[in-house]
């Protein structure tokens, strides 16, 4: 439990007195009102815990307090502390501000957009910067300076970075040095206590070897945090890891559930999932457990007449833009499970997690996560009109032969993310959203389908395409499958291609000045769209998207129809296909549109994602033309 806070402590976001919540991954304390906004952002942005009414591992609370007392908040408000770099008249929220829109807009800018975080000088290759930061993190965790490591993590250092020369991860280093608070911080950012170094040793091994027994025990707890949290949710107890008990599976109170054919069918389908999809489902259920438990604490501690309103409750898991649209829909449907249904799912996940760790094999089937969710949630199947849509990406489990396809897609995405790196451009303000808006595989599939359909001069009949594409010849005669390891989009993009099939690619590129001028025009229109999104002005989406589309078309016209460079072609395809998708997504925000999803926030996130892809492609074209024209 939390120890008594000093009266001088104030909310990190509005400076209100006596904050009663903590944002664990941000290392800050926050007040009730600001916490309501944090909860609406989702755990991928802010992981909140009540300081007095939530059970805390002592060293986790100590880690947050240490960060808070050593100025962690200045990491997230860096530019606001410098009078010379105040952004557009932005100011920190104060206790008298209204929660909506004042505090909410500030908190979203601070944590979701990372608008005030210190930016390192941009490099052409982001992967180099991330590697350098990760190496610094690897070295820094041997000390007790938590805020330095949090700053590195905020800039893009990877908690699971494997140092090629040292042959270890930051968690290995922290464990060997006995730095338990550093281990807590790394774990919050996803470090895996079970990772082996080049000698085959885990962080737990190094902690024990160094006599750091408390750290070793805590690392084991962290390793089983997901299943421990699920067990505690159901029965209020956790396994005794010291005695070798790593799983605690509660018995169903209603034994009749064991006889339910639907329950048996759901369990069988759960067991048939690939390890990857099972892990995704388990993580989503963990997030739903956290939401339900935090809801209970929230409702028990608030003044219902003033704070518990429609704008402060979180009825389902907020959208995570790093996940596919179908996975986000599945996460939201978890909130519709009643207590019985949800308990059944949690127990089955605990049972199967134990089975998988012990290595008990089961035959694979074609069942996917959405079938499991539909089978468990029998009471709601007739209420949800969109139940025929997949709740999760089914590609990973539909066919055994998809393993090779997924590997190729992973290689393609890695190549694309590396080649379309973020270097110095004029779209700096918009690029603040980068860390919160990473393109998902589902979004790529959407763009691929939009690209193919646009070339056929037809309108997409559905929003998402989660099926694997058949090999089709590209303009060089090769097939898509043969080019999966290249950075080219797997589909003929919206780049106008009226040249003859055997025409010679043109090496000529436009002047850097022309490209920069068009990029600035695109950026200006994107910023206008972002302001509309921030202010919930959905009726402005379409005119903004039309202006962006015109600017994109004008920029694409600067380049030859048959660029010699594959990188230029890929950037142009990303630019034009994203502009088309942006128009499609913006139309969904029209009031009264029959295709409008129940969650407008999801539409907005997709709109922002398309805009981000446009800016990314435009910036890459600036980088390419600058390099080519100066050589």
Tab-separated table of C-alpha atoms in Angstrom, residues 324 326 390 392-396 398 409 441-443 445-446 449 464-468:
chain	number	residue	atom	x	y	z
A	324	UNK	CA	-5.470	-3.770	-36.140
A	326	UNK	CA	-10.416	-6.004	-35.943
A	390	UNK	CA	-13.792	-10.849	-37.242
A	392	UNK	CA	-9.193	-10.351	-34.336
A	393	UNK	CA	-6.907	-10.838	-37.297
A	394	UNK	CA	-7.638	-14.361	-38.463
A	395	UNK	CA	-4.790	-14.554	-40.956
A	396	UNK	CA	-2.368	-15.880	-38.349
A	398	UNK	CA	-6.609	-19.685	-40.545
A	409	UNK	CA	5.007	-9.759	-44.179
A	441	UNK	CA	-0.578	-4.901	-40.651
A	442	UNK	CA	-4.324	-4.488	-40.957
A	443	UNK	CA	-3.885	-0.900	-42.084
A	445	UNK	CA	-3.963	-4.592	-45.911
A	446	UNK	CA	-6.570	-1.830	-46.144
A	449	UNK	CA	-7.039	-3.276	-51.174
A	464	UNK	CA	-10.900	-4.187	-44.347
A	465	UNK	CA	-9.262	-7.041	-46.153
A	466	UNK	CA	-7.572	-9.565	-43.894
A	467	UNK	CA	-7.023	-12.218	-46.553
A	468	UNK	CA	-3.708	-12.998	-48.146
